[in-house]
Tab-separated table of C-alpha atoms and ligand atoms in Angstrom:
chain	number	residue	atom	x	y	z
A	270	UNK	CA	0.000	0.000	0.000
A	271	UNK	CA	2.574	2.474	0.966
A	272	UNK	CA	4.228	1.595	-2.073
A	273	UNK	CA	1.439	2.391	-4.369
A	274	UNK	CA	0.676	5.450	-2.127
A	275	UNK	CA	4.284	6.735	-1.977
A	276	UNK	CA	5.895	5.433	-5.153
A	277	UNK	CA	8.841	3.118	-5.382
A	278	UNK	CA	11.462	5.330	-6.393
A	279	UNK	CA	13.021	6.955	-3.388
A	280	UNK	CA	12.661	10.572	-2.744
A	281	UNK	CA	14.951	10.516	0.277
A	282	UNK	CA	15.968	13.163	2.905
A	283	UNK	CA	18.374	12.409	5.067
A	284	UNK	CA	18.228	14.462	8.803
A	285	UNK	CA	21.049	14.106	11.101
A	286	UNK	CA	23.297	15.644	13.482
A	287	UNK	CA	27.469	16.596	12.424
A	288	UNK	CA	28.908	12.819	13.983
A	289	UNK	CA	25.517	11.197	13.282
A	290	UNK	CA	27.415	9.065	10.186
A	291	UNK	CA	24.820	10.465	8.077
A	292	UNK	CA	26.982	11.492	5.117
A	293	UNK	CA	28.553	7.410	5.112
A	294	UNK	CA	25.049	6.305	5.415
A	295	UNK	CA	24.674	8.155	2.393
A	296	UNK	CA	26.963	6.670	0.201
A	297	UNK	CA	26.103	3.049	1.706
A	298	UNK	CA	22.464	3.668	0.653
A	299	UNK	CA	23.075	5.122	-2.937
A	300	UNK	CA	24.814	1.955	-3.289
A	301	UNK	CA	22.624	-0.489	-2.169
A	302	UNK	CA	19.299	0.870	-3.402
A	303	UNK	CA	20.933	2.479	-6.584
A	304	UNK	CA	19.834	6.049	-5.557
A	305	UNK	CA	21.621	9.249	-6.363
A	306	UNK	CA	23.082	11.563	-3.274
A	307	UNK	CA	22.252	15.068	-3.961
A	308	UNK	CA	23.967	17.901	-1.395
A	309	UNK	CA	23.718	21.310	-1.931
A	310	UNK	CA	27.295	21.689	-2.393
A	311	UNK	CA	27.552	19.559	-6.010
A	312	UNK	CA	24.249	21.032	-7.416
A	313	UNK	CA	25.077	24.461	-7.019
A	314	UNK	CA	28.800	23.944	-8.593
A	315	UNK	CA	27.369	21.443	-11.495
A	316	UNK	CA	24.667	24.105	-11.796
A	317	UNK	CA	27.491	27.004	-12.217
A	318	UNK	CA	29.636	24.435	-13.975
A	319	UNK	CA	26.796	24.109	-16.913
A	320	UNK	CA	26.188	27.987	-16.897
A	321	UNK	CA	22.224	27.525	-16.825
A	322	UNK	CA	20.348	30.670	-16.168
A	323	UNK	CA	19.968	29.529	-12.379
A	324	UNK	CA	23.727	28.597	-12.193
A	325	UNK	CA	24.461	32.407	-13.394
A	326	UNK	CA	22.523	33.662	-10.403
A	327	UNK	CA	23.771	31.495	-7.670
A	328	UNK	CA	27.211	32.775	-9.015
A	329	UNK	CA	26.606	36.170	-8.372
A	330	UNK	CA	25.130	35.803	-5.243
A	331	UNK	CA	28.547	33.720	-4.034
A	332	UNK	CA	30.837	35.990	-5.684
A	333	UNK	CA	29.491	38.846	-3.265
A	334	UNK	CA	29.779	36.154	-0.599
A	335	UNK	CA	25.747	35.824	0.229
A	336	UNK	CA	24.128	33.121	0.360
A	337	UNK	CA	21.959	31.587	-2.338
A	338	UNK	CA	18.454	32.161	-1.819
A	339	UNK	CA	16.039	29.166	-1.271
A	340	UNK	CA	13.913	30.179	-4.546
A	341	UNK	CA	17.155	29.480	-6.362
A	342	UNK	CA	18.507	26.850	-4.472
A	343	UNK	CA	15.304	25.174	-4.932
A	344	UNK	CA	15.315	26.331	-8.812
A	345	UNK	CA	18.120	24.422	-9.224
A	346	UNK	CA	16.861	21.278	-7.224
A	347	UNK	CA	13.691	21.414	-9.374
A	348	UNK	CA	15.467	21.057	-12.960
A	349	UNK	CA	18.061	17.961	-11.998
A	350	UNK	CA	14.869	15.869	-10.282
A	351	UNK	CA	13.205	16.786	-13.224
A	352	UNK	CA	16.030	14.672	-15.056
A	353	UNK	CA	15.538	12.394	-12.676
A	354	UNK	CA	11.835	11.809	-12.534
A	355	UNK	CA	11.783	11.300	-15.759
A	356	UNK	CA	14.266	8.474	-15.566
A	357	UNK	CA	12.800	7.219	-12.637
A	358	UNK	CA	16.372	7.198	-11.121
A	359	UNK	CA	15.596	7.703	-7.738
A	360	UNK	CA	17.448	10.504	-5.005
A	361	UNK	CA	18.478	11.170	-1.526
A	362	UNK	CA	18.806	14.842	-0.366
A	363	UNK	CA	21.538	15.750	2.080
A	364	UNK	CA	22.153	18.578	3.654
A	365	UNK	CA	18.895	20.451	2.158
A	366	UNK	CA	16.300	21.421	3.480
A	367	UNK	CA	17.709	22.760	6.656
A	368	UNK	CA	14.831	25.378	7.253
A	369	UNK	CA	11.370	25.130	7.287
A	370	UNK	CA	10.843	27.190	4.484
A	371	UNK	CA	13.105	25.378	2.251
A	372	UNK	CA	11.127	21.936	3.754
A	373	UNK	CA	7.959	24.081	2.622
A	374	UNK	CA	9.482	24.917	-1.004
A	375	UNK	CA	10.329	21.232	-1.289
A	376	UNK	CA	7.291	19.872	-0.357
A	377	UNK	CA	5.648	22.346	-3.098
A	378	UNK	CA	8.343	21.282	-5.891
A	379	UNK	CA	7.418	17.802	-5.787
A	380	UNK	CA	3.691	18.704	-5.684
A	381	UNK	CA	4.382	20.354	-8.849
A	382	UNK	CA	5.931	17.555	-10.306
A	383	UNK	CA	2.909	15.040	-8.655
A	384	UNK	CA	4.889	12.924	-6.861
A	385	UNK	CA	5.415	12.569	-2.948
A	386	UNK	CA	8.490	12.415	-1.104
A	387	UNK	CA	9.551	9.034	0.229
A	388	UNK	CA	10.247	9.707	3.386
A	389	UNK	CA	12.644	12.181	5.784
A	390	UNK	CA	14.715	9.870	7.636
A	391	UNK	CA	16.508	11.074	10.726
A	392	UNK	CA	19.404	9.594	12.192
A	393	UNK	CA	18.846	10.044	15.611
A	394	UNK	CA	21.815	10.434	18.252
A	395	UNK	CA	22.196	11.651	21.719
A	396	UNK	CA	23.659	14.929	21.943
A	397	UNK	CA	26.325	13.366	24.509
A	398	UNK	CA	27.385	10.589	21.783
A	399	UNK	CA	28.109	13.222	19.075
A	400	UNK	CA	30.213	15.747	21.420
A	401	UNK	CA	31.724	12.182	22.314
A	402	UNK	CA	32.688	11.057	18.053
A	403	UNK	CA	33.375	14.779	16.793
A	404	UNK	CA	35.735	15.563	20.043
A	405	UNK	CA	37.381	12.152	19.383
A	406	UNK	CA	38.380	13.201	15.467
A	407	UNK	CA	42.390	14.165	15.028
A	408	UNK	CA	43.859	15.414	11.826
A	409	UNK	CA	47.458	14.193	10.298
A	410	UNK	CA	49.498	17.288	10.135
A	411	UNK	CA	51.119	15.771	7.502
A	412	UNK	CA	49.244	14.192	4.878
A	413	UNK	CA	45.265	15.877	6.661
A	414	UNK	CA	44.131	12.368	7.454
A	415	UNK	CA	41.514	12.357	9.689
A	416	UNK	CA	41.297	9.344	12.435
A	417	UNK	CA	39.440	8.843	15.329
A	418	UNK	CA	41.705	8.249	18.905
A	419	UNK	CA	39.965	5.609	21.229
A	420	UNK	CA	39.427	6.193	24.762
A	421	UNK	CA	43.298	5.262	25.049
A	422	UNK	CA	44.239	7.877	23.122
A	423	UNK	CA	44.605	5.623	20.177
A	424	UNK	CA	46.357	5.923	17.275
A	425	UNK	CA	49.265	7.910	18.312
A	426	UNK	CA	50.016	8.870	15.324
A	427	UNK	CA	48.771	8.915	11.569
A	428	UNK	CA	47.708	5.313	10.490
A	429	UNK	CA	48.376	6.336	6.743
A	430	UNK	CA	51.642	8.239	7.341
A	431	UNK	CA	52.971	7.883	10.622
A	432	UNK	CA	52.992	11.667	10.946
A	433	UNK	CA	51.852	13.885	14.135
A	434	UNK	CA	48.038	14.143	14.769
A	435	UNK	CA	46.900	17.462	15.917
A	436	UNK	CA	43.150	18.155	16.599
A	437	UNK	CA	41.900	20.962	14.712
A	438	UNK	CA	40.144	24.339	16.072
A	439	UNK	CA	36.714	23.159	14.636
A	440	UNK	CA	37.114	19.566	16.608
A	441	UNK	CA	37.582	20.854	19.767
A	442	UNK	CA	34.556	20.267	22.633
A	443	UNK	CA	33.486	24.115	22.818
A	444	UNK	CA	33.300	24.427	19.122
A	445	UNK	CA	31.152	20.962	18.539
A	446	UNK	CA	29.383	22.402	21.614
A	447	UNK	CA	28.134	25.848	19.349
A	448	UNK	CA	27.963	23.473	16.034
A	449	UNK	CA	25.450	21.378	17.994
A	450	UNK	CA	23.298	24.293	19.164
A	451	UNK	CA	23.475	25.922	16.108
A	452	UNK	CA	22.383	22.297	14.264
A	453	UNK	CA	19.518	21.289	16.898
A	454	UNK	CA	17.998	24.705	16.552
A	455	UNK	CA	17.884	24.897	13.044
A	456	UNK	CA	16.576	21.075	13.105
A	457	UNK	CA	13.939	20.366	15.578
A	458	UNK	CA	11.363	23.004	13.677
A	459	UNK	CA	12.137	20.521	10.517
A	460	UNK	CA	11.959	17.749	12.721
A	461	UNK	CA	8.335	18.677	14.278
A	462	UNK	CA	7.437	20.129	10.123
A	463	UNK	CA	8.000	16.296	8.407
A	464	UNK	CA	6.526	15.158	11.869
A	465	UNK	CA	3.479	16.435	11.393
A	466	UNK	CA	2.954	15.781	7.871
A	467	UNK	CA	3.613	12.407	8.605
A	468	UNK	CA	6.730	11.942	6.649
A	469	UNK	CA	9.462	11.444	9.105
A	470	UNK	CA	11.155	8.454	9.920
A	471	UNK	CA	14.205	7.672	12.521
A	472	UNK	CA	16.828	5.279	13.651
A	473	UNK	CA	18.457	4.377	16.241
A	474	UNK	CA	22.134	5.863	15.139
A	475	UNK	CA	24.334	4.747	18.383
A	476	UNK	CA	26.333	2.033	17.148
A	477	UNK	CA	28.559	1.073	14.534
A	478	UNK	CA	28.227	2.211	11.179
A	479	UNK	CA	26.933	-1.690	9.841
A	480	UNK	CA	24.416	-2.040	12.294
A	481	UNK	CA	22.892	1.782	11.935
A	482	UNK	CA	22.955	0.713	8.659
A	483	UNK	CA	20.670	-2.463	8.958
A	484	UNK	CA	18.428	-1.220	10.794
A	485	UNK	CA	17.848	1.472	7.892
A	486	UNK	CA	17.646	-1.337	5.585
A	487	UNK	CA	14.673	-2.917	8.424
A	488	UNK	CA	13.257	0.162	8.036
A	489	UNK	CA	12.582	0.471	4.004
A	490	UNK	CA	12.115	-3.281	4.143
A	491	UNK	CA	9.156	-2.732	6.223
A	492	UNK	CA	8.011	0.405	3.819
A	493	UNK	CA	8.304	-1.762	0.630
A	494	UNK	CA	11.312	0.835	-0.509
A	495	UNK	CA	13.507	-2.014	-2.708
B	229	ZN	ZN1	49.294	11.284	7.788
């Protein structure tokens, strides 16, 4: 039913924390489900890249060092699903929408192009476990590896070089601290917005990487997503 109801090519987004693992779950479900991973980061530059009309104006609004408004942002979205919709090759979105208006503008884009999103799945960790991954992440002076030191202070020193690990500015507790606040106050509104339209999904994502990653493959399993 939810298939029929829902469609089954995935119209994914992806909610979760900086140290939730939701960027690797990313990559681990494009290639599993054949999906494409969409961040705001590659669309823009493929968008400026090609030179389209929206491309042009996202341009100017980064040369002057603004940021791109959601109406182009979304613009942009808009033309590569339409390549994709019509190739039924099915998408996860990470990294937008981080607003409620840009959730709003999505919602509407699909409308537009009568079909539903799949579902917004958050993976969901405890604020403590995240400060506890991000403030364990050291950087190889050396080559910029990045490696994570165990409650023994493990590795000493690079695993792919053998060089000095140094833990950068942005890595340090009071830093992930502000990152945190800055992400769980942009993200609950979005959180309570899919919640309400009945569209959000979450799981469990204290673990290792392989088992968060089952239990999102439980999860579309039991929503008929193949
Ligand atoms: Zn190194």
């Amino acid at each position: 039913m939810i298939n029929e109801k829902r469609g089954i090519m995935m119209r994914l987004v992806l909610l979760g924390g900086p140290g939730s693992g939701k960027g690797t779950q990313a990559d681990v479900l494009k290639k599993k489900y054949n999906v494409i991973k969409l961040s705001t980061g590659d669309l823009l530059r493929q968008a400026i890249r090609d030179g389209s009309e929206l491309g042009k104006q996202a341009k100017n609004y980064m040369d002057k060092g603004e940021l791109v408004p959601d109406l182009v942002m979304v613009g942009i979205l808009e033309e590569k699903t339409a390549e994709f919709e019509a190739k039924k090759q099915g998408y996860i979105l990470d990294g937008f929408p981080r607003t409620v208006p840009q959730a709003e503008a999505l919602l509407k884009m699909l409308d537009k192009q009568g079909v539903e999103l799949t579902m917004t799945l958050l993976i969901d960790v405890p604020e403590e476990e995240l400060v506890r991954r991000l403030s364990s992440r050291w950087t190889c002076r050396d080559c910029s590896y990045t490696t994570f030191k165990d409650s023994n202070g493990n590795p000493a020193t690079c695993t792919q070089c053998g060089g000095e690990l140094y833990q950068r500015d942005d890595d340090k507790k009071e830093t992930i601290m502000n990152r945190l606040e800055v992400y769980s106050k942009n993200t609950r509104p979005l959180i309570s917005f899919f919640k309400d339209k009945d569209l959000l999904e979450d799981v469990d994502g204290f673990g290792q990487l392989e088992e968060i990653s089952a239990r999102i493959f439980d999860l579309f399993d039991m929503k008929g997503i193949k």
